[in-house]
XYZ file of C-alpha atoms in Angstrom:
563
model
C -0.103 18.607 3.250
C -2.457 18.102 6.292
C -0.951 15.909 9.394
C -3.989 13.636 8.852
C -2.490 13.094 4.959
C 0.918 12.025 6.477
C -0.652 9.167 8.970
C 0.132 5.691 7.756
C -3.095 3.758 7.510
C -2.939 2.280 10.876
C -3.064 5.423 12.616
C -5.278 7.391 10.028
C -7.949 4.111 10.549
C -7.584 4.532 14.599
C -8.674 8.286 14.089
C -11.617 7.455 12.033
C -12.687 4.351 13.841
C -12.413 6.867 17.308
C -13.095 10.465 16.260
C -15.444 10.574 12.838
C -16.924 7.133 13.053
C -18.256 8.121 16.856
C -19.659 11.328 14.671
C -22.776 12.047 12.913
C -20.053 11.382 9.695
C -20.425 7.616 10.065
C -24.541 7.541 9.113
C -23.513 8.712 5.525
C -20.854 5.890 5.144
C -23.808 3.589 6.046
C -25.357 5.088 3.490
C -23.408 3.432 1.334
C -23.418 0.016 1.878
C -20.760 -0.080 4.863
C -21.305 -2.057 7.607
C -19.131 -1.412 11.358
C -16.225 -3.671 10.001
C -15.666 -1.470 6.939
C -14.277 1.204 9.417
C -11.254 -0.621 10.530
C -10.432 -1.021 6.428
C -8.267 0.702 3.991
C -10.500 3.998 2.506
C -8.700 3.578 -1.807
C -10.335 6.153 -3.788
C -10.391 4.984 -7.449
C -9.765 8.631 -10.023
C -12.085 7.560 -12.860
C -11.511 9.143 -16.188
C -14.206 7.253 -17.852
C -16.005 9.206 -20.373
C -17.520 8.886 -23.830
C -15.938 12.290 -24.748
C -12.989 10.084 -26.766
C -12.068 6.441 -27.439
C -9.070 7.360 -25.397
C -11.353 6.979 -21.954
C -14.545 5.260 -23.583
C -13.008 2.177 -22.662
C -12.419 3.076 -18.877
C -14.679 1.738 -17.081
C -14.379 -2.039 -17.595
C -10.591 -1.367 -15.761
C -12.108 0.766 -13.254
C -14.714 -2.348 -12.101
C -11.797 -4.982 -12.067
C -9.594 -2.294 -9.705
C -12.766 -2.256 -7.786
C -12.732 -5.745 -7.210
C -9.256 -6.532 -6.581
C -9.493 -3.938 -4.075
C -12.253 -4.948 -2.271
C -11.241 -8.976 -2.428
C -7.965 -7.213 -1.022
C -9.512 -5.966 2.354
C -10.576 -2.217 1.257
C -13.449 -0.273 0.401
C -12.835 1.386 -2.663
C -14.658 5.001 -3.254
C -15.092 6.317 -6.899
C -14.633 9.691 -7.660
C -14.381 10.951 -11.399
C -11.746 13.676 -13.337
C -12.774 15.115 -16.697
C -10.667 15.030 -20.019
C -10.241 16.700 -23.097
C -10.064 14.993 -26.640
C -6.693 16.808 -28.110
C -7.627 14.942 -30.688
C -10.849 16.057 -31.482
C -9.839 19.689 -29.956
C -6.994 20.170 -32.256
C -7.361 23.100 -34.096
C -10.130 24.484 -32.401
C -10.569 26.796 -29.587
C -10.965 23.866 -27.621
C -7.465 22.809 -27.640
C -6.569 25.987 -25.224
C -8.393 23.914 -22.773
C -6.080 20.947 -23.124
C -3.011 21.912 -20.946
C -5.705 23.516 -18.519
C -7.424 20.213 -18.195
C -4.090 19.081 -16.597
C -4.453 21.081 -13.500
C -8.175 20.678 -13.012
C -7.571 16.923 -12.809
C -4.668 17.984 -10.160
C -6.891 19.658 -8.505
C -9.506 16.780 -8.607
C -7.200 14.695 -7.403
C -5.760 16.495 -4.739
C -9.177 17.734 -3.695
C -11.225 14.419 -3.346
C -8.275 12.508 -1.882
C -7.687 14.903 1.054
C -11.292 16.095 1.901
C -12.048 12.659 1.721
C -9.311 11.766 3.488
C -8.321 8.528 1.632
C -5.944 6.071 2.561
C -4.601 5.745 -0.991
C -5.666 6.313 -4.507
C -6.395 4.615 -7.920
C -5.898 6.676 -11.111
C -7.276 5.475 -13.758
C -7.111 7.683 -17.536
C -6.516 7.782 -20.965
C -5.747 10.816 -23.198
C -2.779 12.981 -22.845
C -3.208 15.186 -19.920
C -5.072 12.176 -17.588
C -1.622 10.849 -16.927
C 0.691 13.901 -15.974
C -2.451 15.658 -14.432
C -3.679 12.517 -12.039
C 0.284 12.346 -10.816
C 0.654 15.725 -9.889
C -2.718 15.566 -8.350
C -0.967 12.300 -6.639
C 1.794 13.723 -5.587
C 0.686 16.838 -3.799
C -2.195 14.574 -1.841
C 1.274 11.826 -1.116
C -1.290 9.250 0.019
C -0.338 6.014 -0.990
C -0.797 5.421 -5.513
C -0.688 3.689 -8.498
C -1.578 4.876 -11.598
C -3.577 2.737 -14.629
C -3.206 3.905 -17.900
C -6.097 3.057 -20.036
C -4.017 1.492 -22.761
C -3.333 2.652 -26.626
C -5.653 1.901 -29.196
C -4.907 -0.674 -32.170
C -3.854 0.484 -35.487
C -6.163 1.355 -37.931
C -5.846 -0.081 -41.570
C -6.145 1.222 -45.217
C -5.067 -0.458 -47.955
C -2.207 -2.694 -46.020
C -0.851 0.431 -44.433
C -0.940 0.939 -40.430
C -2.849 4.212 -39.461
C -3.243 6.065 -36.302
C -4.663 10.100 -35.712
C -2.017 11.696 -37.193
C -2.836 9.426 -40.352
C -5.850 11.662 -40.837
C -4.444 15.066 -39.767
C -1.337 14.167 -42.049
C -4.255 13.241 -44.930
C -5.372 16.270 -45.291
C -2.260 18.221 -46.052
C -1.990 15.898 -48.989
C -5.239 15.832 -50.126
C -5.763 19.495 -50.320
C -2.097 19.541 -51.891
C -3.911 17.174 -54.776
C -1.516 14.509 -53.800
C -4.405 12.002 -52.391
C -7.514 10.610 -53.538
C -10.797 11.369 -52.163
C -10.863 7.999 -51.914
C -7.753 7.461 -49.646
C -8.293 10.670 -47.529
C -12.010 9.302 -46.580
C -11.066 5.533 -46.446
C -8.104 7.175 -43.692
C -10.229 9.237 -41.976
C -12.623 6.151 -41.662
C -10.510 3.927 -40.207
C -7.803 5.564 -38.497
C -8.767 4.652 -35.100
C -10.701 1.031 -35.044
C -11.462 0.787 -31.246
C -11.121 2.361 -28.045
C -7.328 3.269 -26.658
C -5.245 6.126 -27.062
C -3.313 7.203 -29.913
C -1.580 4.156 -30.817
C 1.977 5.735 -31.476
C 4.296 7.391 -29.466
C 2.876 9.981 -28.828
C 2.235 11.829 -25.215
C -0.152 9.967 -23.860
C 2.077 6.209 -24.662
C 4.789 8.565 -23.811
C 3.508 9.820 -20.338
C 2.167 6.212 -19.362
C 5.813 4.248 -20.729
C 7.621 6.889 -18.414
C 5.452 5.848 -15.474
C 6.865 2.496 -15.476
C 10.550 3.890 -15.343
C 8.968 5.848 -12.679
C 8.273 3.604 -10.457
C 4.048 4.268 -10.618
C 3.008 1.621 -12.450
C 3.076 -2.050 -12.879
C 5.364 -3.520 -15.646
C 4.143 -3.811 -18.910
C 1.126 -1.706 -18.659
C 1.397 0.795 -20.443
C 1.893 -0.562 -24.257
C -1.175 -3.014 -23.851
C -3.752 -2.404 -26.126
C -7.482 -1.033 -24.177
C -9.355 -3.827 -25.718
C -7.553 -6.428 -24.367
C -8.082 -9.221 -21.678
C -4.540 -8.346 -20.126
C -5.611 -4.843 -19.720
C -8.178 -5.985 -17.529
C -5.807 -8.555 -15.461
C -3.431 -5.294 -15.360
C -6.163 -3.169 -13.719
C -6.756 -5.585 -11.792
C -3.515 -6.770 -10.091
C -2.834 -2.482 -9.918
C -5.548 -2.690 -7.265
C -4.382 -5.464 -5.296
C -0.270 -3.738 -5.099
C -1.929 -0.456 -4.038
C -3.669 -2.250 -1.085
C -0.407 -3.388 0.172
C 1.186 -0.305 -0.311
C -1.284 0.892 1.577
C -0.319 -1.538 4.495
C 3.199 -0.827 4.170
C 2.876 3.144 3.518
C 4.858 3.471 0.856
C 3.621 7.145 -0.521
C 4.515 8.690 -3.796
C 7.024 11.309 -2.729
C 8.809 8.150 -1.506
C 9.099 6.899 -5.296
C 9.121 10.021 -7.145
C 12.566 11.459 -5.919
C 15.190 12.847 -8.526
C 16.759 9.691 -9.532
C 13.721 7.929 -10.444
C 12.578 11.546 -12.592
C 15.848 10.660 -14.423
C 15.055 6.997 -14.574
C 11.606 8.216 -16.578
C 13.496 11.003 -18.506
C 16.281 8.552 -19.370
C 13.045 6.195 -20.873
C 11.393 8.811 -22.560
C 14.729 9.570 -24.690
C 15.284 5.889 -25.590
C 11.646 5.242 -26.740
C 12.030 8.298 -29.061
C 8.985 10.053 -26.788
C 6.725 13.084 -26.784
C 7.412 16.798 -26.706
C 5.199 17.472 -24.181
C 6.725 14.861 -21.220
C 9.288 18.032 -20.870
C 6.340 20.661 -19.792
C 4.891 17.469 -18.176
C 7.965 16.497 -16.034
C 8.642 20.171 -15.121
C 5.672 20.170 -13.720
C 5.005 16.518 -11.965
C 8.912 17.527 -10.001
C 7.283 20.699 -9.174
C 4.743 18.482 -7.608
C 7.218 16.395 -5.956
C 9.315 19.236 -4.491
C 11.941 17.773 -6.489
C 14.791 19.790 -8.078
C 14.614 19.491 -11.834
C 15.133 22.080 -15.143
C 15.834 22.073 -18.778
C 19.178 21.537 -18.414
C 18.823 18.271 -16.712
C 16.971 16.738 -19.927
C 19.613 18.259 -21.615
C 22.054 15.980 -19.815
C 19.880 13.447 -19.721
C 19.795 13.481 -23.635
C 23.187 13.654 -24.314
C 23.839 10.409 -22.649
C 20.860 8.453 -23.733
C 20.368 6.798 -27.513
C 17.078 6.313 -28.870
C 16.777 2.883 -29.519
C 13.087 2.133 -30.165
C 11.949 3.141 -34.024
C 8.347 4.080 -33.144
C 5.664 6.705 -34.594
C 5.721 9.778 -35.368
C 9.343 9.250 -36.275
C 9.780 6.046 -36.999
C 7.769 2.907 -38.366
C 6.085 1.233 -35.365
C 3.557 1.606 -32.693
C 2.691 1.028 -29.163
C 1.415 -2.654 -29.802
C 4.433 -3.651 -31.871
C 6.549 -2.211 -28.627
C 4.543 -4.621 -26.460
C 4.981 -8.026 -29.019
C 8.968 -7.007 -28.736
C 8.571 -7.158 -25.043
C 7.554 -3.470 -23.856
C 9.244 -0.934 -22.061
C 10.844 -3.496 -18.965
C 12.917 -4.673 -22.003
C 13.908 -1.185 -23.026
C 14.412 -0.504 -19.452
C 16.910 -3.549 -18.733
C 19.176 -2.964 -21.754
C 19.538 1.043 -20.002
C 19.691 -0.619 -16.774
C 22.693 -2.619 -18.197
C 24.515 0.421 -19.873
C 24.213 2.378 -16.344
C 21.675 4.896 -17.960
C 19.606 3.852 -15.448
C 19.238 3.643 -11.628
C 18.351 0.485 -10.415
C 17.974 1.462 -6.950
C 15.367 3.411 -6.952
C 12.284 2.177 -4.772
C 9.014 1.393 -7.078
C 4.902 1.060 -5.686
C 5.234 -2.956 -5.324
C 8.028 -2.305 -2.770
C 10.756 -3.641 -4.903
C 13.533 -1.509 -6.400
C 13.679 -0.843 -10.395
C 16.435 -3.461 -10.475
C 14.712 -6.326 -8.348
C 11.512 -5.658 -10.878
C 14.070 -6.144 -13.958
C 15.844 -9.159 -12.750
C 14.105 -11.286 -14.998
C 13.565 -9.756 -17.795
C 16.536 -10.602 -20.790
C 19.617 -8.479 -21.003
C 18.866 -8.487 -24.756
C 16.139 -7.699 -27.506
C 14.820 -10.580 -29.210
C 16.448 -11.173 -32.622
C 13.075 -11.697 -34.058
C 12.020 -8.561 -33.725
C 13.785 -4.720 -35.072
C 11.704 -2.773 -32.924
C 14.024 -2.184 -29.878
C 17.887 -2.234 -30.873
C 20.389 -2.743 -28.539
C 22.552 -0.413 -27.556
C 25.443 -1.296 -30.115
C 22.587 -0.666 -32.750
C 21.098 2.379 -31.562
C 18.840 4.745 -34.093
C 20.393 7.825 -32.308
C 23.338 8.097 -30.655
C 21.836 10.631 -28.409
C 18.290 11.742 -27.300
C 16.021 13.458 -29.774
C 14.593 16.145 -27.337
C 17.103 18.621 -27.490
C 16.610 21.956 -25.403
C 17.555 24.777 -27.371
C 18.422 28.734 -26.380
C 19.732 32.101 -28.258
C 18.252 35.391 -28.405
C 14.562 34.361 -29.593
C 14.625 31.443 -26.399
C 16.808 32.904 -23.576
C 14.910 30.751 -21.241
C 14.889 27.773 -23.525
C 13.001 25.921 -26.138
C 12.408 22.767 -26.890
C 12.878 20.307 -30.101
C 12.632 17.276 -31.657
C 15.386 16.200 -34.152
C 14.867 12.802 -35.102
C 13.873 11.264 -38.099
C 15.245 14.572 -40.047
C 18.441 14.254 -42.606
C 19.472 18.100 -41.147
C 17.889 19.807 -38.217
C 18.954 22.707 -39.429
C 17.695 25.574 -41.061
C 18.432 29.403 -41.706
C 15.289 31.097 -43.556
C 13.018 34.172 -43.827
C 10.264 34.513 -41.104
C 6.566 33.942 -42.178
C 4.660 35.245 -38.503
C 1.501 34.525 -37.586
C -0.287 35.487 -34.684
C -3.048 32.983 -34.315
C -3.019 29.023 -35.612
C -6.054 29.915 -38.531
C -3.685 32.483 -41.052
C -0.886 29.864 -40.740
C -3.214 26.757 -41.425
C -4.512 29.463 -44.552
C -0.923 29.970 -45.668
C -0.051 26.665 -45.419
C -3.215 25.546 -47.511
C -2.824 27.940 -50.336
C 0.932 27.454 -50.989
C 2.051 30.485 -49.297
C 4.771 28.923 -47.165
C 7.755 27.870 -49.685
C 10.936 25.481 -49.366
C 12.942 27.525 -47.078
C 10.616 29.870 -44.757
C 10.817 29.284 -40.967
C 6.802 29.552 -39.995
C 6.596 31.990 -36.680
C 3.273 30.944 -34.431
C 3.206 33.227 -31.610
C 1.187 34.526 -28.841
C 0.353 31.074 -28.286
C 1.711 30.259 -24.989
C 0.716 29.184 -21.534
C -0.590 32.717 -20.844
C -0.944 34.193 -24.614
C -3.108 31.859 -25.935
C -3.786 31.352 -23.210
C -3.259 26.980 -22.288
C -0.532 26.703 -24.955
C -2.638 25.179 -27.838
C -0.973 22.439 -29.388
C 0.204 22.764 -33.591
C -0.722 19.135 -34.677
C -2.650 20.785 -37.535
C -0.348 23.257 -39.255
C 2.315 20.930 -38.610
C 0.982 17.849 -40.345
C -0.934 19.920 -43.198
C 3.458 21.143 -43.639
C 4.100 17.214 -43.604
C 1.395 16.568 -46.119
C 2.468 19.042 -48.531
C 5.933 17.535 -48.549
C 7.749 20.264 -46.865
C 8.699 18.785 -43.363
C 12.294 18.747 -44.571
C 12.588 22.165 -45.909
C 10.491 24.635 -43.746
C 10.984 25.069 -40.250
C 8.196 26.163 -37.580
C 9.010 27.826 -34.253
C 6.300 28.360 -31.359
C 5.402 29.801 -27.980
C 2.298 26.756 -27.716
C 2.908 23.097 -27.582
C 3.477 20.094 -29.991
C 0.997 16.815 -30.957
C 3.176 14.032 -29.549
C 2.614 12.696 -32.821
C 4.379 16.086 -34.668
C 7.918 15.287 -35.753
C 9.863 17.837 -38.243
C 11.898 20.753 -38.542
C 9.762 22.208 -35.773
C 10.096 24.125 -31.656
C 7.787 24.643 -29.428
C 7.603 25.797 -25.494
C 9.845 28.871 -26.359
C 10.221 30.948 -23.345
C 10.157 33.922 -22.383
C 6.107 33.562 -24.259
C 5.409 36.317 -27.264
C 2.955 37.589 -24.374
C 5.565 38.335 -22.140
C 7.467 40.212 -24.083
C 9.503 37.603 -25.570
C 11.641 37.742 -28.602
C 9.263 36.046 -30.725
C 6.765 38.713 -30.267
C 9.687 41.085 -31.769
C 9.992 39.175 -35.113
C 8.823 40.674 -37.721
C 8.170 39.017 -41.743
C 11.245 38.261 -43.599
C 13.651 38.585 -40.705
C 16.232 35.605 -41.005
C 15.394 32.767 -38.304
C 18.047 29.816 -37.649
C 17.251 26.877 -36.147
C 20.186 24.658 -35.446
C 19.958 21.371 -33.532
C 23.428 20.062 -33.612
C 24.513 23.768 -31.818
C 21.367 23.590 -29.844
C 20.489 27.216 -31.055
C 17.308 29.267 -31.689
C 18.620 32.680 -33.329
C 16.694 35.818 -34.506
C 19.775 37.232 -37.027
C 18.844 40.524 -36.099
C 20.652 43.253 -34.661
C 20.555 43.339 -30.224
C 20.177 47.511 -31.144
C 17.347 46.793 -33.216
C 16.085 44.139 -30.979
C 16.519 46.464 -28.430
C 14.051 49.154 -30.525
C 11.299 46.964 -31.032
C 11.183 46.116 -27.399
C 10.478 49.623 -26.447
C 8.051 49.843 -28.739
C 6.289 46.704 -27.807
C 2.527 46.999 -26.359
C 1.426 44.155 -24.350
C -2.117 42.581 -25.876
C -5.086 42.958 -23.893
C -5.786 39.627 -22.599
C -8.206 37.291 -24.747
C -10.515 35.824 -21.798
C -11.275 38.401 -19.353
C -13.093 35.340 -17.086
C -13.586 31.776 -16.522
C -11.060 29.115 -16.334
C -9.046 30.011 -19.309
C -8.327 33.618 -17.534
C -8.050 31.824 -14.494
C -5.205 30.072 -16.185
C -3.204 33.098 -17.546
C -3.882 34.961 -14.305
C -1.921 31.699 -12.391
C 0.335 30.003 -14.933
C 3.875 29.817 -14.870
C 6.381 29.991 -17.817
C 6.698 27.147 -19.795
C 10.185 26.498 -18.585
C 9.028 26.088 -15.586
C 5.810 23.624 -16.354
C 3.224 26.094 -17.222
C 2.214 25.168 -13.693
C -0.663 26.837 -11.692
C -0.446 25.517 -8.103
């Protein structure tokens, strides 16, 4: 980080005003609408993920115009820059979705980029899908120049035949209707109306996930993150975003300030008790890289065993993001932690207030009204549902969710696959049985390469009324909206040489949750054989950002970072 990036805005406006407003510099500004005044003002640079790409960010751009106007009634001159996105949605299943976890470190790097070679006094993010939220605060947090981040807000349920829908609805659909157990009917009336507006997927999935864990974070205002995109409060939200910023500005309080290893628990902790995402472990990994902050699998292990799940919410369980905001959002599932001690309360957030002086009014309790946060007393879980495991097919970890399963457990003959397509073909034609453990490999951060996310075999398993009795194990990534018998980020990668590139078909697999254990039930002599006979593939992409990416990325247990 530059010595200009660590000036507070006083001194970083002095410089302009006397070294690159005296300089030809100050004729483009004018450009632009500035007048002389506008250089002794706060420079906020506003991170726009608007796009028509998805209904996750179509509906950007109305919050991006109120944070422009909050800012500027505030005293600063706000300076729009855009990030791209990718639809996982729409990418699932494709090629595409290898650009998915890459997308998060080009809006880093967008980030990061415009802020300091702009040299911005503080900065706006603003984005929807999954990887806008993880990717615009490590983008944050390497720039440290005064932030807040908006989250675009989830998208309303969709409705078919008095039942709630959301994506996975339609990726779930079409398990069962190629299994004969759906209508045409039903699978085209859920396809249909799955998603009624813009928003994110309305469950919890990553991107609720990622934008709930902000608040716990410390990043973002209270309550915005479970509001839905189409409404007025979104707007206000937006709004009054721009307006704290400003004075966090004035007061230089800077990201790496916030962010600190407390407050990564704090988000951690809140990601547990909502019942959260998959993906906010690669996430986290990678936003403490960003921070310079200490932070492994074992400390979500530690986390989890301490924290219950107490909110029943998609994939898992019955409700979504809205119904999370009508019980009072994620402050309320913050104070009841807050109250057990699962949470630190003096950790600093971007209004200037600690987490505890931000929860002071909210009720100690959940509103009897409502059964979609319990108290503690009540909990779903007793402990967290992302459960890290190891054994001789993940010595550097894995990573798992157990709820809403009667056993996470499983011992059963490996079906491998070494692309996404045979297993989706298997899984269509009946070829997986009661039983099998599904192997999906060479799909990691380098082997796939972007560590492609298995929202399509796994709900087509779901459909077909097997996500109690066949487990799936993976070097790629998870849907936030997969639940199951199912593990992803398993390190070392098949790529690398990893176990899972020594399994072969029909070798025993167990998976076992409650003794946190991924196990090949092979011999370490034969393992040992197979290793020394093991070729490294030739890469898949020989050039362009995707080889970029496998050239630069870290292990999964490590982020799958890249800078």
């Amino acid at each position: 980080m530059s010595g200009f990036a660590k000036m507070p805005f006083n001194e970083r406006s002095k410089h302009i005003t006397q070294g690159v407003a005296r300089s030809p510099n100050r004729a483009m500004y004018y450009a632009l609408g500035y007048e002389k005044s506008d250089f002794d003002k706060p420079m906020i640079g506003i991170a726009n993920g608007y796009s028509t790409i998805t209904p996750c960010n179509a509906g950007l751009q109305p919050l991006a115009d109120a944070a422009i106007a909050a800012i500027k009634a505030a005293g600063a001159n706000p300076q729009v820059f855009g990030t791209p996105t990718i639809s996982d949605g729409m990418s699932m299943g494709t090629e595409g979705m290898k650009y998915s976890l890459i997308s998060r470190e080009v809006i880093a790097d967008c980030v990061e980029t415009c802020v300091q070679g702009q040299w911005m006094d503080g900065v706006l993010a603003i984005g929807g899908c999954d990887k806008n939220m993880p990717g615009g605060m490590i983008g944050i947090l390497r720039a440290n120049a005064p932030a807040i981040y908006v989250y675009g807000g989830t998208i309303k349920p969709g409705q078919w035949k008095g039942q709630d829908l959301s994506i996975v609805s339609a990726f779930e659909a079409v398990g069962a209707f190629m299994a004969g157990k759906m209508s045409e009917e039903d699978f085209e009336g859920i396809e249909r109306n799955a998603c009624p507006c813009n928003g994110s997927c309305g469950g919890m999935y990553t991107a609720n996930t990622m934008s709930s864990s902000f608040e716990a974070l410390g990043m973002s205002l209270l309550y915005s993150s479970t509001i839905a995109n189409p409404n007025r409060e979104k707007l206000d939200s937006a709004a009054e975003s721009g307006r704290v910023l400003v004075e966090a500005v004035k007061k230089n309080i800077r990201p790496r300030d916030i962010v600190t290893r407390r407050s990564i628990e704090n988000a951690v902790a809140l990601i547990m008790a909502i019942g959260g995402s998959t993906n906010a472990v690669l996430h986290y990994l990678a936003i403490a890289h960003a921070a310079e902050v200490e932070w492994t699998l074992d400390d979500f292990e530690r986390v989890r065993r301490k924290v219950p799940v107490i909110c029943d919410l998609k994939p898992s369980g019955k409700y979504m993001a809205v119904d999370l905001h009508q019980a009072d959002g994620i402050p309320q599932v913050m104070k009841i932690l807050l109250n057990a001690g699962l949470l630190h309360g003096d950790c600093l957030t971007i209004t200037g207030r600690t987490l505890a002086e931000e929860l002071a009014d909210v009720p100690d309790e959940p509103r009897a009204d409502q059964d979609v946060i319990m108290p503690i007393a009540r909990a779903l879980y007793r402990e967290g549902h992302l459960a890290i495991l190891r054994g001789n097919l993940a010595e550097d970890g894995a990573v798992a969710k157990i709820t809403g399963l009667k056993s996470p457990v499983i011992t059963g003959p490996a079906r491998v696959f070494d692309d996404e397509q045979s297993a989706m073909d298997a899984i269509l034609a009946d070829r997986i049985k009661p039983g099998d453990v599904v192997v999906l490999r060479y799909l990691g951060p380098r082997g796939g390469p972007g560590m492609p996310e298995m929202l399509a075999p796994t709900s087509a398993i779901i459909g077909r009324g097997l996500g109690e009795s066949v487990g799936l194990i993976t070097d790629g990534r998870f849907s936030g909206g997969t639940w199951g018998m199912v593990v992803g980020h398993v390190a070392p990668e098949a790529y690398d040489g990893g176990t899972i590139a020594l399994v072969k078909e029909g070798d025993t697999i167990t998976i076992d949750a409650y003794r946190l254990l991924l196990q090949l039930n092979v011999s370490e002599v034969e393992i040992a054989r197979r290793r020394t006979a093991w070729t490294q593939p030739t890469p898949r992409y020989q050039r362009g950002v995707l080889a970029k990416f496998a050239a630069l990325v870290r292990p999964a247990n490590e982020g799958a970072v890249t800078g």
